[in-house]
Coordinates of C-alpha atoms in Angstrom, one line a residue:
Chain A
X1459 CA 0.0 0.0 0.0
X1460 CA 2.5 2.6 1.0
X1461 CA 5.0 1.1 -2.2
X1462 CA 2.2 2.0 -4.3
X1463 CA 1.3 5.3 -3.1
X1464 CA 5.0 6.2 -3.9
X1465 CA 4.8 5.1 -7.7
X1466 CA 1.5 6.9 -7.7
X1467 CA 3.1 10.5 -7.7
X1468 CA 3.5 11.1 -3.9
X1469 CA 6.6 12.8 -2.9
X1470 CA 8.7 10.6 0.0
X1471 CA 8.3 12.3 3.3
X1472 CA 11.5 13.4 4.0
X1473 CA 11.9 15.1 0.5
X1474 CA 9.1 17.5 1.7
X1475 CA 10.6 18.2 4.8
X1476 CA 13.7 19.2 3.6
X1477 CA 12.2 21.5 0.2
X1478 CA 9.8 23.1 3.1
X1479 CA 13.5 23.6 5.2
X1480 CA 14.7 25.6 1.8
X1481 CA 11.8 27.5 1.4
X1482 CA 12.1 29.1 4.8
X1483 CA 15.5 29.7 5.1
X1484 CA 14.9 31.5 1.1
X1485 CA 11.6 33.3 3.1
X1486 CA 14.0 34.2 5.8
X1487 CA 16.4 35.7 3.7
X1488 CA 13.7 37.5 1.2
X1489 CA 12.3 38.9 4.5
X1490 CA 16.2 40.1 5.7
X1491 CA 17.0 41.5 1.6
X1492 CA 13.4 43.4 1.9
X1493 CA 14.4 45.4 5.3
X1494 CA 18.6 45.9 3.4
X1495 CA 16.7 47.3 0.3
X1496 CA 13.9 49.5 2.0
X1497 CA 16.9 50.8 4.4
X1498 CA 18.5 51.4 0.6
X1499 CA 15.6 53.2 -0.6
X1500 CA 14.9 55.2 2.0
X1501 CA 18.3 56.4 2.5
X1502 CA 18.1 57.3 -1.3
X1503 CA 15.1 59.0 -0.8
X1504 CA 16.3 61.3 2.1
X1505 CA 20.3 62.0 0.6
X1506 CA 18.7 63.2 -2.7
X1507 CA 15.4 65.0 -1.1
X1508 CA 17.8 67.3 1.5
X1509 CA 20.4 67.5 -1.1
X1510 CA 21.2 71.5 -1.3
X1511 CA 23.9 74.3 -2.1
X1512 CA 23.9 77.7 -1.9
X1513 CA 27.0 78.9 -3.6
X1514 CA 29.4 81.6 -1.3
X1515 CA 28.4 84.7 -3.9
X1516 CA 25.5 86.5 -4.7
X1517 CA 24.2 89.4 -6.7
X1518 CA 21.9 91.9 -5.5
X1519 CA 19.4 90.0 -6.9
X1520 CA 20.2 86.3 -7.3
X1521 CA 20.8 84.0 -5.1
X1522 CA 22.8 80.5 -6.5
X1523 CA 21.3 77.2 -5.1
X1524 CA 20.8 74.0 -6.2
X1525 CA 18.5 71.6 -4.6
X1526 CA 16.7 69.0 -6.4
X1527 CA 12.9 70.5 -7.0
X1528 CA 14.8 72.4 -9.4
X1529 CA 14.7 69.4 -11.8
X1530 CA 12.0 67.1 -12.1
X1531 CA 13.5 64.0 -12.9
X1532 CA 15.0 64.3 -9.2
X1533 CA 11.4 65.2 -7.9
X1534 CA 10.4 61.3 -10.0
X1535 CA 13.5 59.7 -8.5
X1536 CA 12.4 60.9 -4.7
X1537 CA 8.9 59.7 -5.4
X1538 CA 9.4 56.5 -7.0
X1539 CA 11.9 55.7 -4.2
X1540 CA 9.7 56.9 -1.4
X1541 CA 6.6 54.7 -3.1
X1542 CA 9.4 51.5 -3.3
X1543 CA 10.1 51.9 0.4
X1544 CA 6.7 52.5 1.5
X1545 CA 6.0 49.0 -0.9
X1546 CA 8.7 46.6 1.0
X1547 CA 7.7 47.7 4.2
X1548 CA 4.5 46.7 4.0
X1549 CA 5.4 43.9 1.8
X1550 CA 7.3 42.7 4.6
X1551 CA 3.7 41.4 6.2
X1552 CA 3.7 39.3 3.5
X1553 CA 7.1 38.5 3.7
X1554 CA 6.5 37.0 7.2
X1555 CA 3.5 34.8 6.3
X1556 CA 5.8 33.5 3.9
X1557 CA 7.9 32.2 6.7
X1558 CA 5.3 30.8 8.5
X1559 CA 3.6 29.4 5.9
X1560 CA 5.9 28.0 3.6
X1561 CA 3.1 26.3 1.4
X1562 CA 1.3 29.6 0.0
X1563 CA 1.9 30.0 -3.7
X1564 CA -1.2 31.9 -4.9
X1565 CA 0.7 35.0 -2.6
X1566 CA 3.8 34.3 -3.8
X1567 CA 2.9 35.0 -7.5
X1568 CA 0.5 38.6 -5.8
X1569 CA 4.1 39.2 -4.4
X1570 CA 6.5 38.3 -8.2
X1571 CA 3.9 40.5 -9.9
X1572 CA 3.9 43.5 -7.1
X1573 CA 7.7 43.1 -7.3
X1574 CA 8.4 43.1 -10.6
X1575 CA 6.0 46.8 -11.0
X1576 CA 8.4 48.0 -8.2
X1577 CA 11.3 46.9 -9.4
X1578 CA 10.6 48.8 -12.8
X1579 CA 9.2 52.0 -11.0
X1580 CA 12.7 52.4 -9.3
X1581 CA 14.9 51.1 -12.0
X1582 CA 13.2 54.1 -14.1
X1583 CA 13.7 56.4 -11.4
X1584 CA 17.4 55.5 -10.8
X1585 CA 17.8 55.2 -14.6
X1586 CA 16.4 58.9 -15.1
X1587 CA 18.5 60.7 -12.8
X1588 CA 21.3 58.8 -13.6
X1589 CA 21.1 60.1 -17.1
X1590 CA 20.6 63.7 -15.7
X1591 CA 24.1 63.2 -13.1
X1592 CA 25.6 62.3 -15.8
X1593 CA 24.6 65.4 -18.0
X1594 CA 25.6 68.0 -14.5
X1595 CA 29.3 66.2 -14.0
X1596 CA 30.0 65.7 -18.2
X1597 CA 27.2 68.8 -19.9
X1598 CA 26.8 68.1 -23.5
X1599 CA 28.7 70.7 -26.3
X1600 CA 26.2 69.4 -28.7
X1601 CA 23.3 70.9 -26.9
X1602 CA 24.7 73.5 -25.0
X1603 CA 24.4 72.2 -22.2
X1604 CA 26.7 73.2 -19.3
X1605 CA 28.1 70.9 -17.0
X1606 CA 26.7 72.2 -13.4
X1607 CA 28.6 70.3 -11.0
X1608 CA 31.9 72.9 -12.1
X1609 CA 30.2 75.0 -9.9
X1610 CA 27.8 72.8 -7.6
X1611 CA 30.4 70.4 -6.4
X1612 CA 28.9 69.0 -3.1
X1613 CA 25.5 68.7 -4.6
X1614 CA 26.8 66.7 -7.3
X1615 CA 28.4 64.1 -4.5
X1616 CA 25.0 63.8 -2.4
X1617 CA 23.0 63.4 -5.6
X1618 CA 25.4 60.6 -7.4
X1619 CA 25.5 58.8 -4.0
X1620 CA 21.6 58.4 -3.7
X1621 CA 21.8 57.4 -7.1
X1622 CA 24.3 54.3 -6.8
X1623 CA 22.2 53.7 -3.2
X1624 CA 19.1 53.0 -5.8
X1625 CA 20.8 50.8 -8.2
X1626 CA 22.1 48.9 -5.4
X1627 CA 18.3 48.6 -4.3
X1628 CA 17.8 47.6 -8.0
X1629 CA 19.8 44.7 -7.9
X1630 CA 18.5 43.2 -4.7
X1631 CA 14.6 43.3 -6.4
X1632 CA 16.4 40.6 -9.1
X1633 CA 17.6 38.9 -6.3
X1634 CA 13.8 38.6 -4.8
X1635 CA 12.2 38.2 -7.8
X1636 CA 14.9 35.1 -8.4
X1637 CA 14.1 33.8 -4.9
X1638 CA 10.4 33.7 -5.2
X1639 CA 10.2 32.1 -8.8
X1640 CA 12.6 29.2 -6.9
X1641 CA 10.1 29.2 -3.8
X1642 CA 7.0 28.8 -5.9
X1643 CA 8.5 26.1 -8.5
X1644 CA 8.9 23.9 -5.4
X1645 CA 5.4 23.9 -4.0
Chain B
X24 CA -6.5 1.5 -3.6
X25 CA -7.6 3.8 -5.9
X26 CA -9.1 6.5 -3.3
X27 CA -6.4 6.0 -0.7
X28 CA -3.9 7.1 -3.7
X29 CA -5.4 10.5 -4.6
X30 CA -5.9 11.4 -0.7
X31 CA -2.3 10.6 -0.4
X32 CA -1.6 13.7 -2.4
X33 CA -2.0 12.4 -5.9
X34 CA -3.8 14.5 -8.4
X35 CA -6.3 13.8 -10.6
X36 CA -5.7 12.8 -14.4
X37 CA -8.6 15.3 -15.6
X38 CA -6.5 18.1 -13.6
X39 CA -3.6 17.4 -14.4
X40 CA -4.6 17.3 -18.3
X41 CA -6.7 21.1 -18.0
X42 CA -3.3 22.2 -15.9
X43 CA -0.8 21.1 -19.0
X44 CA -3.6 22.6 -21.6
X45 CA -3.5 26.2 -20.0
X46 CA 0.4 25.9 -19.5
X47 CA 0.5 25.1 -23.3
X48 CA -2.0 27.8 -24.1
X49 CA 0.3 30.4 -21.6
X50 CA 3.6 29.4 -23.5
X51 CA 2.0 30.1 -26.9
X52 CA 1.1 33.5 -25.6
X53 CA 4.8 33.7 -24.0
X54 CA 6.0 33.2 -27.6
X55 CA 3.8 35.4 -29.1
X56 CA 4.6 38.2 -26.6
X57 CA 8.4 37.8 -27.3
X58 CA 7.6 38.3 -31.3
X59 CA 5.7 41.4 -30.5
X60 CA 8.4 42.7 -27.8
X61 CA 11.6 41.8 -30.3
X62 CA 9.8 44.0 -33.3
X63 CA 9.0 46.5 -30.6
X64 CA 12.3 47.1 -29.2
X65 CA 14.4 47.0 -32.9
X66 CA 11.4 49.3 -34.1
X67 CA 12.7 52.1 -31.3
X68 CA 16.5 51.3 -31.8
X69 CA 16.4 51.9 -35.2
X70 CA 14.2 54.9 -35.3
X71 CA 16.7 56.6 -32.3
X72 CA 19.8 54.7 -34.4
X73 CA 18.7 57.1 -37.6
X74 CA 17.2 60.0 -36.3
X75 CA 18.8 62.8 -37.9
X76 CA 18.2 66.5 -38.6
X77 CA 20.1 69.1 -40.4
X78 CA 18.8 72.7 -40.1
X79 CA 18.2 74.6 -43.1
X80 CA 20.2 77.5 -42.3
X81 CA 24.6 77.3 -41.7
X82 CA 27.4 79.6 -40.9
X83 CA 30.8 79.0 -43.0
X84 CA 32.1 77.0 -40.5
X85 CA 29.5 75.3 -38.6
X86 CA 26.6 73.0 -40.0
X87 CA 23.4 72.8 -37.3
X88 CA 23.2 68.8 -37.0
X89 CA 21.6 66.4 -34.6
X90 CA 22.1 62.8 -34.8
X91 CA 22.0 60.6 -31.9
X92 CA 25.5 60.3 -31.1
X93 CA 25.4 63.3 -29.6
X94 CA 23.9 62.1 -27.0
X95 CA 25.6 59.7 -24.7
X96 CA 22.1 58.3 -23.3
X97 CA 20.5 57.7 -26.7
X98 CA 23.4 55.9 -27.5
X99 CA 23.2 53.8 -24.4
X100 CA 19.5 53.3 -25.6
X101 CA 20.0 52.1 -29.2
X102 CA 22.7 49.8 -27.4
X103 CA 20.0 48.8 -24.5
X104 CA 17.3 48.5 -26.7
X105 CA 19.6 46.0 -29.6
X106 CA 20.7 43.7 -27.1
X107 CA 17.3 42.8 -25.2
X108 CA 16.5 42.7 -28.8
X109 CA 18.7 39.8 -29.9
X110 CA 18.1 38.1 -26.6
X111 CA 14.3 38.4 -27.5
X112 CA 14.9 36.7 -30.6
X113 CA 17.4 34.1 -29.1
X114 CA 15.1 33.5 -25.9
X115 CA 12.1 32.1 -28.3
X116 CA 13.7 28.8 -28.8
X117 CA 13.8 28.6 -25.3
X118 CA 9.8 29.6 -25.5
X119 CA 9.3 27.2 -28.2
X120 CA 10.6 24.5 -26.5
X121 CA 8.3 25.5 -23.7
X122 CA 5.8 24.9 -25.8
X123 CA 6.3 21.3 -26.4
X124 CA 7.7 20.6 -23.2
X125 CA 4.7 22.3 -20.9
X126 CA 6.6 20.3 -17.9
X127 CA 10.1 21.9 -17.7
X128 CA 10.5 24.1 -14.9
X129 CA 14.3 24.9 -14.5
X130 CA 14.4 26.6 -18.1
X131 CA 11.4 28.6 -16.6
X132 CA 13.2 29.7 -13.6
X133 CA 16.5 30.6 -15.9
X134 CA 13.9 32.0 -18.2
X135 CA 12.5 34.6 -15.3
X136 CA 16.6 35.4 -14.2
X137 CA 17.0 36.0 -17.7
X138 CA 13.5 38.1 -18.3
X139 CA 14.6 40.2 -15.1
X140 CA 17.7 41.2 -16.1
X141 CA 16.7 42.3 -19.8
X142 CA 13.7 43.9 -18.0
X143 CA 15.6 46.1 -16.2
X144 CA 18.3 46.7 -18.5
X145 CA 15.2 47.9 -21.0
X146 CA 13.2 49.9 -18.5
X147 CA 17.2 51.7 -17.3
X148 CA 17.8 52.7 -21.0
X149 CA 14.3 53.9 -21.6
X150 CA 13.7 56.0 -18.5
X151 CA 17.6 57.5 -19.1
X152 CA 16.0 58.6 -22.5
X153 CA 13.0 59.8 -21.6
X154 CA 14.6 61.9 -19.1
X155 CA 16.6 63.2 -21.9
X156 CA 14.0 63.5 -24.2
X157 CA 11.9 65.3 -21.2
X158 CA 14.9 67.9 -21.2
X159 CA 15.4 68.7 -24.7
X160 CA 11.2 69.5 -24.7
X161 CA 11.2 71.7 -21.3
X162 CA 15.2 72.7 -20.9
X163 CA 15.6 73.5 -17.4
X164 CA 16.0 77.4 -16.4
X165 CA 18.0 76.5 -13.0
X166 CA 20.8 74.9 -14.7
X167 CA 20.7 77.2 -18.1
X168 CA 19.6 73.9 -20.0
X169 CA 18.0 75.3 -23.0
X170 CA 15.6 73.6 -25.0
X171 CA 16.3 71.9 -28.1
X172 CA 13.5 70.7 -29.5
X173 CA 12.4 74.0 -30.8
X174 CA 14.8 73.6 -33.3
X175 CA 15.0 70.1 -33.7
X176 CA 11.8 69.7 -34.5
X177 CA 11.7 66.8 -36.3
X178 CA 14.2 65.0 -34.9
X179 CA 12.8 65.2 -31.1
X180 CA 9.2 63.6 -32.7
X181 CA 11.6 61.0 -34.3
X182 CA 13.4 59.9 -30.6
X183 CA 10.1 60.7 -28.3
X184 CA 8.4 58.0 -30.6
X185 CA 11.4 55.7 -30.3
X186 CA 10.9 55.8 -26.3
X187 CA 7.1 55.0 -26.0
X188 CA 7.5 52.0 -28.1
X189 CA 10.4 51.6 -25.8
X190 CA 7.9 51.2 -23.0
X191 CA 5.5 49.1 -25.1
X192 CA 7.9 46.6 -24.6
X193 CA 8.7 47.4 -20.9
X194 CA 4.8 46.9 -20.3
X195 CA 5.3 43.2 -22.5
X196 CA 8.2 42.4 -20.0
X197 CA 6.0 42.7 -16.8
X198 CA 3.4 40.5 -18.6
X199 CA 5.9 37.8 -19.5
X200 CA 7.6 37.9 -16.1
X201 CA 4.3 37.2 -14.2
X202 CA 2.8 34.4 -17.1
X203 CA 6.3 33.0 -16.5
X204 CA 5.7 32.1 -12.4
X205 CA 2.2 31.5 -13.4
X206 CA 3.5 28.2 -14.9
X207 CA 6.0 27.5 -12.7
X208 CA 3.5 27.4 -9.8
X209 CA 2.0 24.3 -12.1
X210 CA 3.9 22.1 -12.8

C-alpha cells in the first residue's frame, strides 16, 4: 500500500521536509533582503530629497542654489523611491507569512507581480536621474548644455551617492524576484 | 486502492490534463509576446539609431546637425534596446521549446533570471532617455539647459516616438515575467 502510493506521484516524506526547510531559510532571507533594500531606498530618498547648495556669492538679486525641486527628474527619483520603500515595508507582512507558511503559492505570484511593477518604477527612477548626473558632472557641447557640478560640487556628491544607493536597491529586487520564482516552483 | 492514492496527495488525471492545456495555451502566448516585444524594441533602436536632422540654415564654418551620437544616453538606448533585442529573438527557442515541453521548470526559472535582467536593462535605457528627451522638450532654467526641440523639431518627434515603443515593450516584460511564475507554480 505505501510502495504503491510512492509510484503513484506522492513525494517521499522526508523530501518534503527538507524543500519546506529551503523555502524558509529563502523566506527568511527575502524577509532580511526586503528590510537591506527598503533601508536602501529610504536612505536614497532622504540623501537626494535634503540635497542642497547655496554657492558663497551672490548678486543683489540672485541668489545661486541648487536643490533638487529644481529638476524634475529628481522630484520622479524621490517619489518612485519613497513609493518603493513605502511597498517593502508593507510587503514585509507578506514576507512573514511566507515564513510561517511556507506552502502559499497563490501570494507568492501577488508578491512576483507586485515586485516586478516595483522593481521597474525604481529602475526608471534611478535610470532617469542617472542620465541627468551624468549630464551635471559631463554637460553636452552638442546641446549646449553646461556641465553644473563645475560649480555645484557638493550637490553633485550627495546626488550621485543616492543614485548608486538606488541601483544597489535595484539589484536586490532581481535577487527577490529570483528567490520567489525558486520558492513557488517547489510547492 | 484507488481512493487511498489521490488522498495521499495524488492528483487527478482530468487536472492534471486542463493544468498542461493552460500551460500550453500560456507558453504560446509567451512566444507570441516575445515576437511582438523583439519588433518592438528593434522598431525604437532603429528609429533613435537614424534620427537625424540638419537645419536649413549654416554659418561657413558650422553646420546645425543632430544625430543621436550626440547624446551619450541615446546611444546607451539604441545599445539597451539592440541587445534585449537579440536576446528576445534568441530566448524564443527557449519559448518554443516550452511549448512542447509544458513540464520543464528549470528553463522557466532561468527564463524569469534572464527576463529580469533584460527587463531592467530595458526599462534603465528607456527612463535615461525619456529623461533626456523630457529635457530637450522643457530645458531646465535652474541649470541654463535650454531647449532643443524647438529647433529640432523633427528630430525630437523621431526619438520621443522611439521611447514610448520603448515602454510598449517594458509593459510586455511585466506580462511575461508574471505568465512565466504562473507556470512555474503548475507544474
Amino acid at each position: 500500500m505505501k510502495v504503491s502510493s510512492v509510484e503513484a506521484g506522492e513525494v517521499p516524506k522526508g523530501v518534503v521536509s527538507a524543500s519546506k526547510r529551503v523555502k524558509r531559510v529563502m523566506s527568511v532571507i527575502d524577509f532580511i533582503l526586503r528590510i537591506v533594500a527598503a533601508i536602501s531606498t529610504l536612505g536614497s530618498a532622504l540623501s537626494m530629497g535634503t540635497a542642497r547648495e547655496t554657492l558663497p556669492f551672490r548678486t543683489q538679486f540672485v541668489k545661486f542654489r541648487a536643490v533638487f525641486e529644481d529638476l524634475p527628474t529628481f522630484m520622479f527619483f524621490v517619489m518612485s523611491n519613497s513609493i518603493v520603500c513605502a511597498y517593502l515595508v508593507l510587503s514585509l507582512a507578506l514576507s512573514f507569512f511566507h515564513i510561517l507558511r511556507s506552502t502559499a503559492v497563490k501570494s507568492r505570484i501577488l508578491m512576483v507581480l507586485l515586485d516586478t511593477i516595483m522593481y521597474g518604477l525604481l529602475t526608471a527612477g534611478a535610470a532617469a536621474a542617472a542620465a541627468i548626473v551624468f549630464l551635471a558632472h559631463r554637460g553636452n557641447p552638442s546641446a549646449n548644455w553646461f556641465p553644473i557640478c563645475q560649480q555645484y560640487n557638493y550637490f553633485c556628491k550627495r546626488i550621485s551617492g543616492s543614485v548608486i544607493g538606488s541601483f544597489f536597491a535595484v539589484v536586490l529586487f532581481m535577487i527577490l524576484i529570483l528567490m520567489s520564482s525558486i520558492s513557488i516552483s517547489k510547492h
